[in-house]
């Protein structure tokens, strides 16, 4: 099938059904005729009536059309996908129209959504084959390395890129003395080169395995121009910057929270007890918010506790202390420390390995850090007490 | 274990750090501006034909008449005049230079709005309004406004 700009004339007609907009066809009663000459051309009749569409290829003559368009196949495709200016094609006579031209210029765009050529699937070989052309000799001064690509899965393969004396040569197969070898699934390789997958993320998540000189792998990216899909319009470069600012924080405990932190250091949970209602507050607070009286008495709770509620977290939020994304899933547990008054839950993390075993009502015990400094990390997590 | 307001002997301070993962998108107009600094060593502005004003850094809309400006790019001179300045006298890790350094508003030739940047190779005590300066571009680019590294006296 003859293709122009990667598109066959038939593609345009075959997609009309899915591009048809019923609401745009309201009140339209028209028969469009297309007489496309040249290779891949033919005659088509498109009927739009009562908000319905019928597309037919015909061998006979196009008769009774409200409007008929005559063009050669290349011009027709070019105009449809926007590669050729319709006005110019018309005035130069490459397109001619018989009948009501308004139907084509005003009505047609309302009836159909724009035709977009299907994206060609990029395979690793396309990317590898273009590497020599994309090589930036000016950036490779003094660079002497061989990068091995070991791509698994569909369309995978093994290649080596030898970079020396400001030239790049691609060889099939992995040469034995690669400076660095990158191993990944072919799909991941394509995604990385198209900019659909973040390189750092792919590496840290283990999707890309790097053997050999890591530094070489990092510098190699700068040696090549970005891969562009053939025929695709050059994407507009947009700048987006990522950074993780680190903000120094100071938290003054005050006398009440200080007691709590001192307690953690001694592997103890201290709560304040309300002199009026008797409820225990943990972590301790200066005032009982229910009775609005000052709490002056501290009591020790726990250390063992009963689980009341479990939160399993699947959302990978960043850890505010490091900026790195937390590993999921993990579970937060709400526990009633022994001796706590009703509803005075305490929330902390559960041991990672136990999150699928935990049930409300289970007994748990705290696990403490070896070296305790009087901070909230002194308590590592709770684990099932069995 | 009674608490008294005066009982502060147990109080202490917890030191910590908070990391804030951040992403800044320069936008279409901002990207084109920075790419021109980075690749062509040129300062681009946008012009409002209606108000006859040239804005730098470029923006999408005219602040006076709200016309769209992002198709009307103009290339500006790499030289300009200091219209105002301040000398930064304190050090902080987020600041781009060691104190003292000059932060000036520079009206580039061809622009109607002043453009803030660092002025180097000049004693902070000697900076004056009306002084002519020229742009010095960064050797190592970072995809930021710092691809225009600083200005220096002509």
CSV table of C-alpha atoms in Angstrom, one decimal, chain A residues 270-281 284-286 288 293-299 301 339 341:
chain,number,residue,atom,x,y,z
A,270,UNK,CA,5.0,8.9,79.8
A,271,UNK,CA,1.5,10.3,79.6
A,272,UNK,CA,0.0,13.2,81.5
A,273,UNK,CA,-3.1,12.4,83.6
A,274,UNK,CA,-5.9,14.9,83.9
A,275,UNK,CA,-6.6,15.7,87.6
A,276,UNK,CA,-10.4,16.1,86.8
A,277,UNK,CA,-11.4,13.4,84.3
A,278,UNK,CA,-8.4,11.1,84.8
A,279,UNK,CA,-7.7,10.6,81.1
A,280,UNK,CA,-4.2,9.9,80.0
A,281,UNK,CA,-2.8,11.9,77.1
A,284,UNK,CA,1.7,14.2,77.0
A,285,UNK,CA,0.1,17.7,76.9
A,286,UNK,CA,0.1,20.5,79.3
A,288,UNK,CA,-6.6,18.5,79.3
A,293,UNK,CA,-7.4,22.2,83.4
A,294,UNK,CA,-3.6,21.9,83.8
A,295,UNK,CA,-2.3,18.4,83.9
A,296,UNK,CA,0.5,18.1,86.4
A,297,UNK,CA,0.8,14.4,86.9
A,298,UNK,CA,2.8,12.0,84.7
A,299,UNK,CA,2.0,8.3,84.6
A,301,UNK,CA,1.9,3.6,80.1
A,339,UNK,CA,-2.9,1.7,81.3
A,341,UNK,CA,-7.7,5.5,79.3
